[in-house]
Amino acid sequence: MSFLKLWPLLFIVLLVVTGCRSSRSLRGERFVLVVDAGHGGNDQGAAGRRSLEKEVNLEVARRVCKLIRKQCRDVEIIQTRPDDEFVSLNDRAGMANFYRADLFISIHSNSARGWAEGTETFIHPSARGGRSERMARLIEQEYVKTGRESRGVKTANFAVLRNTRMPAVLTEIGFISNRSEERFMNSRKGQKRLARSISNAFIRYRRSVP
Ligand SMILES: [Zn+2]
């Protein structure tokens, strides 16, 4: 068999062996991912009827880290706050810049005065068309796969998006002000599904960037 005929086979073997890795990790470089659980400490974020945003964000962020650690051994994960503590927005972005992160994912819960439901993921206005937008779209696609209502990808001049020097997204996992979404976001099943969506999006993102 000629070498040319072997190429497709080699490609399949590489995919199986590398799992969630990209060509970058094949060169021995570690991918640095920052997972940022929004709010914390005396900054509780939005409040639902029975839970606080800071708690939900942290639970989902922890699950995201766990899933990615399990599936992508070559990824170094940095949590801006592994516990219930206050970290300023500048420090969150500063941490990601200091460690020269490859990707920044901030996890938040939404709130509205009137009735609202669904997920939405933000990127900085200057990041349109780039890797941030790609990651944001993948996250929203993964939410939809699990039956969530997607409000789409949006732009906002949030500090953590503005001050980070790498692709960055801020995902709103649902409305804590909506009774049934709050229940979902506090349930083990809901948190697992949300975390799975974000980690699946991350794995697809890694495969798609060199
Ligand atoms: Zn928030």
JSON list of C-alpha atoms and ligand atoms in Angstrom, two decimals:
[
{"chain": "A", "resi": 1, "resn": "MET", "atom": "CA", "xyz": [0.00, 0.00, 0.00]},
{"chain": "A", "resi": 2, "resn": "SER", "atom": "CA", "xyz": [1.37, 3.37, -0.89]},
{"chain": "A", "resi": 3, "resn": "PHE", "atom": "CA", "xyz": [1.96, 6.04, 1.72]},
{"chain": "A", "resi": 4, "resn": "LEU", "atom": "CA", "xyz": [-0.72, 8.23, 0.16]},
{"chain": "A", "resi": 5, "resn": "LYS", "atom": "CA", "xyz": [-3.34, 5.55, 0.73]},
{"chain": "A", "resi": 6, "resn": "LEU", "atom": "CA", "xyz": [-2.34, 5.35, 4.39]},
{"chain": "A", "resi": 7, "resn": "TRP", "atom": "CA", "xyz": [-2.97, 9.03, 5.05]},
{"chain": "A", "resi": 8, "resn": "PRO", "atom": "CA", "xyz": [-6.67, 8.82, 5.97]},
{"chain": "A", "resi": 9, "resn": "LEU", "atom": "CA", "xyz": [-5.90, 5.99, 8.38]},
{"chain": "A", "resi": 10, "resn": "LEU", "atom": "CA", "xyz": [-3.14, 7.99, 10.02]},
{"chain": "A", "resi": 11, "resn": "PHE", "atom": "CA", "xyz": [-5.55, 10.89, 10.44]},
{"chain": "A", "resi": 12, "resn": "ILE", "atom": "CA", "xyz": [-8.13, 8.71, 12.20]},
{"chain": "A", "resi": 13, "resn": "VAL", "atom": "CA", "xyz": [-5.47, 7.25, 14.51]},
{"chain": "A", "resi": 14, "resn": "LEU", "atom": "CA", "xyz": [-4.29, 10.76, 15.39]},
{"chain": "A", "resi": 15, "resn": "LEU", "atom": "CA", "xyz": [-7.84, 11.86, 16.25]},
{"chain": "A", "resi": 16, "resn": "VAL", "atom": "CA", "xyz": [-8.34, 8.87, 18.55]},
{"chain": "A", "resi": 17, "resn": "VAL", "atom": "CA", "xyz": [-4.99, 9.31, 20.26]},
{"chain": "A", "resi": 18, "resn": "THR", "atom": "CA", "xyz": [-5.23, 13.04, 20.77]},
{"chain": "A", "resi": 19, "resn": "GLY", "atom": "CA", "xyz": [-8.80, 13.32, 22.08]},
{"chain": "A", "resi": 20, "resn": "CYS", "atom": "CA", "xyz": [-9.42, 16.98, 22.74]},
{"chain": "A", "resi": 21, "resn": "ARG", "atom": "CA", "xyz": [-5.92, 18.09, 21.83]},
{"chain": "A", "resi": 22, "resn": "SER", "atom": "CA", "xyz": [-5.05, 20.47, 19.05]},
{"chain": "A", "resi": 23, "resn": "SER", "atom": "CA", "xyz": [-1.84, 20.64, 17.05]},
{"chain": "A", "resi": 24, "resn": "ARG", "atom": "CA", "xyz": [-0.51, 23.01, 19.69]},
{"chain": "A", "resi": 25, "resn": "SER", "atom": "CA", "xyz": [-0.51, 20.29, 22.34]},
{"chain": "A", "resi": 26, "resn": "LEU", "atom": "CA", "xyz": [1.08, 17.86, 19.90]},
{"chain": "A", "resi": 27, "resn": "ARG", "atom": "CA", "xyz": [4.02, 20.26, 19.89]},
{"chain": "A", "resi": 28, "resn": "GLY", "atom": "CA", "xyz": [4.19, 19.89, 23.66]},
{"chain": "A", "resi": 29, "resn": "GLU", "atom": "CA", "xyz": [2.75, 23.29, 24.58]},
{"chain": "A", "resi": 30, "resn": "ARG", "atom": "CA", "xyz": [0.13, 23.45, 27.29]},
{"chain": "A", "resi": 31, "resn": "PHE", "atom": "CA", "xyz": [-3.14, 25.21, 26.67]},
{"chain": "A", "resi": 32, "resn": "VAL", "atom": "CA", "xyz": [-3.99, 27.58, 29.50]},
{"chain": "A", "resi": 33, "resn": "LEU", "atom": "CA", "xyz": [-7.68, 28.03, 30.23]},
{"chain": "A", "resi": 34, "resn": "VAL", "atom": "CA", "xyz": [-9.05, 30.50, 32.77]},
{"chain": "A", "resi": 35, "resn": "VAL", "atom": "CA", "xyz": [-12.45, 29.65, 34.24]},
{"chain": "A", "resi": 36, "resn": "ASP", "atom": "CA", "xyz": [-13.99, 32.64, 35.97]},
{"chain": "A", "resi": 37, "resn": "ALA", "atom": "CA", "xyz": [-16.98, 32.15, 38.30]},
{"chain": "A", "resi": 38, "resn": "GLY", "atom": "CA", "xyz": [-18.72, 35.53, 38.36]},
{"chain": "A", "resi": 39, "resn": "HIS", "atom": "CA", "xyz": [-19.07, 37.54, 41.62]},
{"chain": "A", "resi": 40, "resn": "GLY", "atom": "CA", "xyz": [-18.18, 36.04, 45.04]},
{"chain": "A", "resi": 41, "resn": "GLY", "atom": "CA", "xyz": [-17.66, 37.05, 48.66]},
{"chain": "A", "resi": 42, "resn": "ASN", "atom": "CA", "xyz": [-19.61, 40.20, 49.49]},
{"chain": "A", "resi": 43, "resn": "ASP", "atom": "CA", "xyz": [-20.52, 40.63, 45.82]},
{"chain": "A", "resi": 44, "resn": "GLN", "atom": "CA", "xyz": [-23.40, 38.18, 45.57]},
{"chain": "A", "resi": 45, "resn": "GLY", "atom": "CA", "xyz": [-24.49, 39.07, 42.04]},
{"chain": "A", "resi": 46, "resn": "ALA", "atom": "CA", "xyz": [-28.17, 38.68, 41.19]},
{"chain": "A", "resi": 47, "resn": "ALA", "atom": "CA", "xyz": [-30.52, 37.05, 43.68]},
{"chain": "A", "resi": 48, "resn": "GLY", "atom": "CA", "xyz": [-33.22, 34.51, 42.92]},
{"chain": "A", "resi": 49, "resn": "ARG", "atom": "CA", "xyz": [-35.98, 33.37, 45.23]},
{"chain": "A", "resi": 50, "resn": "ARG", "atom": "CA", "xyz": [-33.88, 30.69, 46.88]},
{"chain": "A", "resi": 51, "resn": "SER", "atom": "CA", "xyz": [-30.33, 31.10, 45.66]},
{"chain": "A", "resi": 52, "resn": "LEU", "atom": "CA", "xyz": [-27.64, 33.63, 44.88]},
{"chain": "A", "resi": 53, "resn": "GLU", "atom": "CA", "xyz": [-25.91, 34.07, 41.56]},
{"chain": "A", "resi": 54, "resn": "LYS", "atom": "CA", "xyz": [-22.41, 33.74, 43.09]},
{"chain": "A", "resi": 55, "resn": "GLU", "atom": "CA", "xyz": [-23.26, 30.23, 44.38]},
{"chain": "A", "resi": 56, "resn": "VAL", "atom": "CA", "xyz": [-24.71, 28.96, 41.10]},
{"chain": "A", "resi": 57, "resn": "ASN", "atom": "CA", "xyz": [-21.82, 30.39, 39.08]},
{"chain": "A", "resi": 58, "resn": "LEU", "atom": "CA", "xyz": [-19.28, 28.69, 41.34]},
{"chain": "A", "resi": 59, "resn": "GLU", "atom": "CA", "xyz": [-20.99, 25.30, 41.23]},
{"chain": "A", "resi": 60, "resn": "VAL", "atom": "CA", "xyz": [-21.17, 25.30, 37.43]},
{"chain": "A", "resi": 61, "resn": "ALA", "atom": "CA", "xyz": [-17.59, 26.62, 37.11]},
{"chain": "A", "resi": 62, "resn": "ARG", "atom": "CA", "xyz": [-16.32, 23.82, 39.36]},
{"chain": "A", "resi": 63, "resn": "ARG", "atom": "CA", "xyz": [-18.09, 21.22, 37.26]},
{"chain": "A", "resi": 64, "resn": "VAL", "atom": "CA", "xyz": [-16.69, 22.71, 34.05]},
{"chain": "A", "resi": 65, "resn": "CYS", "atom": "CA", "xyz": [-13.16, 22.47, 35.45]},
{"chain": "A", "resi": 66, "resn": "LYS", "atom": "CA", "xyz": [-13.71, 18.89, 36.59]},
{"chain": "A", "resi": 67, "resn": "LEU", "atom": "CA", "xyz": [-15.01, 17.78, 33.19]},
{"chain": "A", "resi": 68, "resn": "ILE", "atom": "CA", "xyz": [-12.24, 19.47, 31.24]},
{"chain": "A", "resi": 69, "resn": "ARG", "atom": "CA", "xyz": [-9.55, 18.15, 33.60]},
{"chain": "A", "resi": 70, "resn": "LYS", "atom": "CA", "xyz": [-10.86, 14.65, 33.05]},
{"chain": "A", "resi": 71, "resn": "GLN", "atom": "CA", "xyz": [-11.05, 14.90, 29.26]},
{"chain": "A", "resi": 72, "resn": "CYS", "atom": "CA", "xyz": [-8.13, 17.17, 28.40]},
{"chain": "A", "resi": 73, "resn": "ARG", "atom": "CA", "xyz": [-5.09, 16.27, 30.47]},
{"chain": "A", "resi": 74, "resn": "ASP", "atom": "CA", "xyz": [-2.89, 18.70, 28.57]},
{"chain": "A", "resi": 75, "resn": "VAL", "atom": "CA", "xyz": [-4.95, 21.73, 29.53]},
{"chain": "A", "resi": 76, "resn": "GLU", "atom": "CA", "xyz": [-3.89, 23.84, 32.47]},
{"chain": "A", "resi": 77, "resn": "ILE", "atom": "CA", "xyz": [-6.93, 25.31, 34.20]},
{"chain": "A", "resi": 78, "resn": "ILE", "atom": "CA", "xyz": [-6.79, 28.41, 36.34]},
{"chain": "A", "resi": 79, "resn": "GLN", "atom": "CA", "xyz": [-9.83, 29.35, 38.41]},
{"chain": "A", "resi": 80, "resn": "THR", "atom": "CA", "xyz": [-10.05, 33.03, 39.26]},
{"chain": "A", "resi": 81, "resn": "ARG", "atom": "CA", "xyz": [-11.89, 32.08, 42.45]},
{"chain": "A", "resi": 82, "resn": "PRO", "atom": "CA", "xyz": [-12.07, 28.43, 43.50]},
{"chain": "A", "resi": 83, "resn": "ASP", "atom": "CA", "xyz": [-14.19, 29.40, 46.52]},
{"chain": "A", "resi": 84, "resn": "ASP", "atom": "CA", "xyz": [-16.66, 31.98, 47.74]},
{"chain": "A", "resi": 85, "resn": "GLU", "atom": "CA", "xyz": [-14.33, 34.96, 47.82]},
{"chain": "A", "resi": 86, "resn": "PHE", "atom": "CA", "xyz": [-14.27, 38.47, 46.41]},
{"chain": "A", "resi": 87, "resn": "VAL", "atom": "CA", "xyz": [-11.95, 39.04, 43.45]},
{"chain": "A", "resi": 88, "resn": "SER", "atom": "CA", "xyz": [-12.05, 42.36, 41.59]},
{"chain": "A", "resi": 89, "resn": "LEU", "atom": "CA", "xyz": [-12.81, 42.45, 37.88]},
{"chain": "A", "resi": 90, "resn": "ASN", "atom": "CA", "xyz": [-9.34, 43.90, 37.22]},
{"chain": "A", "resi": 91, "resn": "ASP", "atom": "CA", "xyz": [-7.69, 41.05, 39.13]},
{"chain": "A", "resi": 92, "resn": "ARG", "atom": "CA", "xyz": [-9.67, 38.47, 37.18]},
{"chain": "A", "resi": 93, "resn": "ALA", "atom": "CA", "xyz": [-8.49, 39.88, 33.86]},
{"chain": "A", "resi": 94, "resn": "GLY", "atom": "CA", "xyz": [-5.00, 40.53, 35.29]},
{"chain": "A", "resi": 95, "resn": "MET", "atom": "CA", "xyz": [-4.68, 36.89, 36.34]},
{"chain": "A", "resi": 96, "resn": "ALA", "atom": "CA", "xyz": [-5.54, 35.69, 32.84]},
{"chain": "A", "resi": 97, "resn": "ASN", "atom": "CA", "xyz": [-3.04, 38.13, 31.28]},
{"chain": "A", "resi": 98, "resn": "PHE", "atom": "CA", "xyz": [-0.33, 37.20, 33.79]},
{"chain": "A", "resi": 99, "resn": "TYR", "atom": "CA", "xyz": [-0.62, 33.50, 32.99]},
{"chain": "A", "resi": 100, "resn": "ARG", "atom": "CA", "xyz": [-0.84, 34.26, 29.26]},
{"chain": "A", "resi": 101, "resn": "ALA", "atom": "CA", "xyz": [-4.06, 32.29, 29.04]},
{"chain": "A", "resi": 102, "resn": "ASP", "atom": "CA", "xyz": [-5.25, 30.99, 25.68]},
{"chain": "A", "resi": 103, "resn": "LEU", "atom": "CA", "xyz": [-8.91, 31.36, 26.54]},
{"chain": "A", "resi": 104, "resn": "PHE", "atom": "CA", "xyz": [-11.01, 33.05, 29.22]},
{"chain": "A", "resi": 105, "resn": "ILE", "atom": "CA", "xyz": [-14.49, 31.79, 30.10]},
{"chain": "A", "resi": 106, "resn": "SER", "atom": "CA", "xyz": [-16.57, 33.78, 32.58]},
{"chain": "A", "resi": 107, "resn": "ILE", "atom": "CA", "xyz": [-19.71, 32.15, 33.99]},
{"chain": "A", "resi": 108, "resn": "HIS", "atom": "CA", "xyz": [-22.66, 34.26, 35.12]},
{"chain": "A", "resi": 109, "resn": "SER", "atom": "CA", "xyz": [-26.39, 34.00, 35.79]},
{"chain": "A", "resi": 110, "resn": "ASN", "atom": "CA", "xyz": [-28.82, 36.46, 34.29]},
{"chain": "A", "resi": 111, "resn": "SER", "atom": "CA", "xyz": [-31.59, 38.46, 35.93]},
{"chain": "A", "resi": 112, "resn": "ALA", "atom": "CA", "xyz": [-34.49, 40.54, 34.60]},
{"chain": "A", "resi": 113, "resn": "ARG", "atom": "CA", "xyz": [-37.34, 42.52, 36.12]},
{"chain": "A", "resi": 114, "resn": "GLY", "atom": "CA", "xyz": [-39.95, 41.00, 33.82]},
{"chain": "A", "resi": 115, "resn": "TRP", "atom": "CA", "xyz": [-40.23, 37.43, 32.63]},
{"chain": "A", "resi": 116, "resn": "ALA", "atom": "CA", "xyz": [-37.22, 36.24, 30.65]},
{"chain": "A", "resi": 117, "resn": "GLU", "atom": "CA", "xyz": [-35.60, 32.90, 29.93]},
{"chain": "A", "resi": 118, "resn": "GLY", "atom": "CA", "xyz": [-32.66, 31.36, 28.12]},
{"chain": "A", "resi": 119, "resn": "THR", "atom": "CA", "xyz": [-28.95, 31.57, 27.73]},
{"chain": "A", "resi": 120, "resn": "GLU", "atom": "CA", "xyz": [-26.78, 34.22, 26.07]},
{"chain": "A", "resi": 121, "resn": "THR", "atom": "CA", "xyz": [-23.04, 34.56, 25.60]},
{"chain": "A", "resi": 122, "resn": "PHE", "atom": "CA", "xyz": [-21.19, 37.85, 25.33]},
{"chain": "A", "resi": 123, "resn": "ILE", "atom": "CA", "xyz": [-18.01, 38.89, 23.58]},
{"chain": "A", "resi": 124, "resn": "HIS", "atom": "CA", "xyz": [-16.34, 42.29, 23.44]},
{"chain": "A", "resi": 125, "resn": "PRO", "atom": "CA", "xyz": [-17.52, 44.45, 20.48]},
{"chain": "A", "resi": 126, "resn": "SER", "atom": "CA", "xyz": [-13.95, 44.49, 19.11]},
{"chain": "A", "resi": 127, "resn": "ALA", "atom": "CA", "xyz": [-13.85, 40.67, 19.09]},
{"chain": "A", "resi": 128, "resn": "ARG", "atom": "CA", "xyz": [-16.44, 40.16, 16.36]},
{"chain": "A", "resi": 129, "resn": "GLY", "atom": "CA", "xyz": [-15.48, 37.57, 13.77]},
{"chain": "A", "resi": 130, "resn": "GLY", "atom": "CA", "xyz": [-12.61, 36.17, 15.81]},
{"chain": "A", "resi": 131, "resn": "ARG", "atom": "CA", "xyz": [-11.97, 33.29, 18.16]},
{"chain": "A", "resi": 132, "resn": "SER", "atom": "CA", "xyz": [-14.05, 34.76, 20.98]},
{"chain": "A", "resi": 133, "resn": "GLU", "atom": "CA", "xyz": [-17.07, 34.76, 18.72]},
{"chain": "A", "resi": 134, "resn": "ARG", "atom": "CA", "xyz": [-16.35, 31.22, 17.60]},
{"chain": "A", "resi": 135, "resn": "MET", "atom": "CA", "xyz": [-16.25, 30.01, 21.21]},
{"chain": "A", "resi": 136, "resn": "ALA", "atom": "CA", "xyz": [-19.39, 31.96, 22.09]},
{"chain": "A", "resi": 137, "resn": "ARG", "atom": "CA", "xyz": [-21.29, 30.39, 19.19]},
{"chain": "A", "resi": 138, "resn": "LEU", "atom": "CA", "xyz": [-20.13, 26.89, 20.15]},
{"chain": "A", "resi": 139, "resn": "ILE", "atom": "CA", "xyz": [-21.36, 27.41, 23.72]},
{"chain": "A", "resi": 140, "resn": "GLU", "atom": "CA", "xyz": [-24.79, 28.57, 22.56]},
{"chain": "A", "resi": 141, "resn": "GLN", "atom": "CA", "xyz": [-25.00, 25.64, 20.10]},
{"chain": "A", "resi": 142, "resn": "GLU", "atom": "CA", "xyz": [-24.25, 23.20, 22.91]},
{"chain": "A", "resi": 143, "resn": "TYR", "atom": "CA", "xyz": [-26.91, 24.73, 25.17]},
{"chain": "A", "resi": 144, "resn": "VAL", "atom": "CA", "xyz": [-29.48, 24.32, 22.40]},
{"chain": "A", "resi": 145, "resn": "LYS", "atom": "CA", "xyz": [-28.55, 20.65, 22.02]},
{"chain": "A", "resi": 146, "resn": "THR", "atom": "CA", "xyz": [-29.71, 20.08, 25.61]},
{"chain": "A", "resi": 147, "resn": "GLY", "atom": "CA", "xyz": [-33.02, 21.82, 25.00]},
{"chain": "A", "resi": 148, "resn": "ARG", "atom": "CA", "xyz": [-32.20, 25.27, 26.30]},
{"chain": "A", "resi": 149, "resn": "GLU", "atom": "CA", "xyz": [-33.58, 28.43, 24.78]},
{"chain": "A", "resi": 150, "resn": "SER", "atom": "CA", "xyz": [-30.72, 30.45, 23.24]},
{"chain": "A", "resi": 151, "resn": "ARG", "atom": "CA", "xyz": [-30.87, 34.23, 23.10]},
{"chain": "A", "resi": 152, "resn": "GLY", "atom": "CA", "xyz": [-27.73, 34.15, 20.98]},
{"chain": "A", "resi": 153, "resn": "VAL", "atom": "CA", "xyz": [-24.29, 35.72, 20.95]},
{"chain": "A", "resi": 154, "resn": "LYS", "atom": "CA", "xyz": [-24.16, 39.39, 21.96]},
{"chain": "A", "resi": 155, "resn": "THR", "atom": "CA", "xyz": [-21.55, 42.06, 22.44]},
{"chain": "A", "resi": 156, "resn": "ALA", "atom": "CA", "xyz": [-20.93, 44.08, 25.60]},
{"chain": "A", "resi": 157, "resn": "ASN", "atom": "CA", "xyz": [-18.14, 46.24, 26.94]},
{"chain": "A", "resi": 158, "resn": "PHE", "atom": "CA", "xyz": [-17.73, 44.18, 30.14]},
{"chain": "A", "resi": 159, "resn": "ALA", "atom": "CA", "xyz": [-14.47, 44.76, 32.03]},
{"chain": "A", "resi": 160, "resn": "VAL", "atom": "CA", "xyz": [-13.37, 41.11, 31.93]},
{"chain": "A", "resi": 161, "resn": "LEU", "atom": "CA", "xyz": [-13.90, 41.05, 28.15]},
{"chain": "A", "resi": 162, "resn": "ARG", "atom": "CA", "xyz": [-12.29, 44.45, 27.59]},
{"chain": "A", "resi": 163, "resn": "ASN", "atom": "CA", "xyz": [-9.21, 43.90, 29.77]},
{"chain": "A", "resi": 164, "resn": "THR", "atom": "CA", "xyz": [-8.26, 40.35, 28.82]},
{"chain": "A", "resi": 165, "resn": "ARG", "atom": "CA", "xyz": [-5.66, 39.98, 26.05]},
{"chain": "A", "resi": 166, "resn": "MET", "atom": "CA", "xyz": [-6.88, 36.60, 24.76]},
{"chain": "A", "resi": 167, "resn": "PRO", "atom": "CA", "xyz": [-10.12, 35.23, 23.32]},
{"chain": "A", "resi": 168, "resn": "ALA", "atom": "CA", "xyz": [-12.73, 35.78, 26.03]},
{"chain": "A", "resi": 169, "resn": "VAL", "atom": "CA", "xyz": [-16.41, 35.02, 26.51]},
{"chain": "A", "resi": 170, "resn": "LEU", "atom": "CA", "xyz": [-18.93, 35.69, 29.26]},
{"chain": "A", "resi": 171, "resn": "THR", "atom": "CA", "xyz": [-21.75, 33.20, 29.29]},
{"chain": "A", "resi": 172, "resn": "GLU", "atom": "CA", "xyz": [-25.08, 33.75, 31.07]},
{"chain": "A", "resi": 173, "resn": "ILE", "atom": "CA", "xyz": [-26.31, 30.27, 31.90]},
{"chain": "A", "resi": 174, "resn": "GLY", "atom": "CA", "xyz": [-29.94, 31.23, 32.53]},
{"chain": "A", "resi": 175, "resn": "PHE", "atom": "CA", "xyz": [-32.19, 33.64, 34.43]},
{"chain": "A", "resi": 176, "resn": "ILE", "atom": "CA", "xyz": [-32.02, 33.28, 38.18]},
{"chain": "A", "resi": 177, "resn": "SER", "atom": "CA", "xyz": [-35.03, 35.63, 38.29]},
{"chain": "A", "resi": 178, "resn": "ASN", "atom": "CA", "xyz": [-37.10, 33.03, 36.43]},
{"chain": "A", "resi": 179, "resn": "ARG", "atom": "CA", "xyz": [-38.53, 30.51, 38.89]},
{"chain": "A", "resi": 180, "resn": "SER", "atom": "CA", "xyz": [-38.19, 27.41, 36.72]},
{"chain": "A", "resi": 181, "resn": "GLU", "atom": "CA", "xyz": [-34.75, 28.36, 35.39]},
{"chain": "A", "resi": 182, "resn": "GLU", "atom": "CA", "xyz": [-33.56, 29.02, 38.93]},
{"chain": "A", "resi": 183, "resn": "ARG", "atom": "CA", "xyz": [-34.73, 25.54, 39.89]},
{"chain": "A", "resi": 184, "resn": "PHE", "atom": "CA", "xyz": [-32.89, 24.09, 36.89]},
{"chain": "A", "resi": 185, "resn": "MET", "atom": "CA", "xyz": [-29.71, 26.04, 37.64]},
{"chain": "A", "resi": 186, "resn": "ASN", "atom": "CA", "xyz": [-29.72, 24.80, 41.23]},
{"chain": "A", "resi": 187, "resn": "SER", "atom": "CA", "xyz": [-30.42, 21.17, 40.40]},
{"chain": "A", "resi": 188, "resn": "ARG", "atom": "CA", "xyz": [-27.64, 18.66, 40.04]},
{"chain": "A", "resi": 189, "resn": "LYS", "atom": "CA", "xyz": [-29.02, 17.62, 36.66]},
{"chain": "A", "resi": 190, "resn": "GLY", "atom": "CA", "xyz": [-29.19, 21.21, 35.45]},
{"chain": "A", "resi": 191, "resn": "GLN", "atom": "CA", "xyz": [-25.69, 22.06, 36.64]},
{"chain": "A", "resi": 192, "resn": "LYS", "atom": "CA", "xyz": [-24.32, 18.91, 35.03]},
{"chain": "A", "resi": 193, "resn": "ARG", "atom": "CA", "xyz": [-25.99, 19.74, 31.73]},
{"chain": "A", "resi": 194, "resn": "LEU", "atom": "CA", "xyz": [-24.77, 23.34, 31.76]},
{"chain": "A", "resi": 195, "resn": "ALA", "atom": "CA", "xyz": [-21.21, 22.29, 32.60]},
{"chain": "A", "resi": 196, "resn": "ARG", "atom": "CA", "xyz": [-21.29, 19.60, 29.92]},
{"chain": "A", "resi": 197, "resn": "SER", "atom": "CA", "xyz": [-22.40, 22.17, 27.32]},
{"chain": "A", "resi": 198, "resn": "ILE", "atom": "CA", "xyz": [-19.53, 24.51, 28.19]},
{"chain": "A", "resi": 199, "resn": "SER", "atom": "CA", "xyz": [-16.91, 21.74, 28.28]},
{"chain": "A", "resi": 200, "resn": "ASN", "atom": "CA", "xyz": [-18.15, 20.24, 24.99]},
{"chain": "A", "resi": 201, "resn": "ALA", "atom": "CA", "xyz": [-17.93, 23.69, 23.40]},
{"chain": "A", "resi": 202, "resn": "PHE", "atom": "CA", "xyz": [-14.39, 23.99, 24.74]},
{"chain": "A", "resi": 203, "resn": "ILE", "atom": "CA", "xyz": [-13.38, 20.64, 23.24]},
{"chain": "A", "resi": 204, "resn": "ARG", "atom": "CA", "xyz": [-14.83, 21.63, 19.86]},
{"chain": "A", "resi": 205, "resn": "TYR", "atom": "CA", "xyz": [-13.09, 25.02, 20.09]},
{"chain": "A", "resi": 206, "resn": "ARG", "atom": "CA", "xyz": [-9.74, 23.37, 20.76]},
{"chain": "A", "resi": 207, "resn": "ARG", "atom": "CA", "xyz": [-10.10, 21.08, 17.81]},
{"chain": "A", "resi": 208, "resn": "SER", "atom": "CA", "xyz": [-10.86, 24.01, 15.58]},
{"chain": "A", "resi": 209, "resn": "VAL", "atom": "CA", "xyz": [-7.99, 26.34, 16.53]},
{"chain": "A", "resi": 210, "resn": "PRO", "atom": "CA", "xyz": [-4.40, 25.63, 15.51]},
{"chain": "B", "resi": 1, "resn": "ZN", "atom": "ZN", "xyz": [-23.24, 38.24, 37.02]}
]
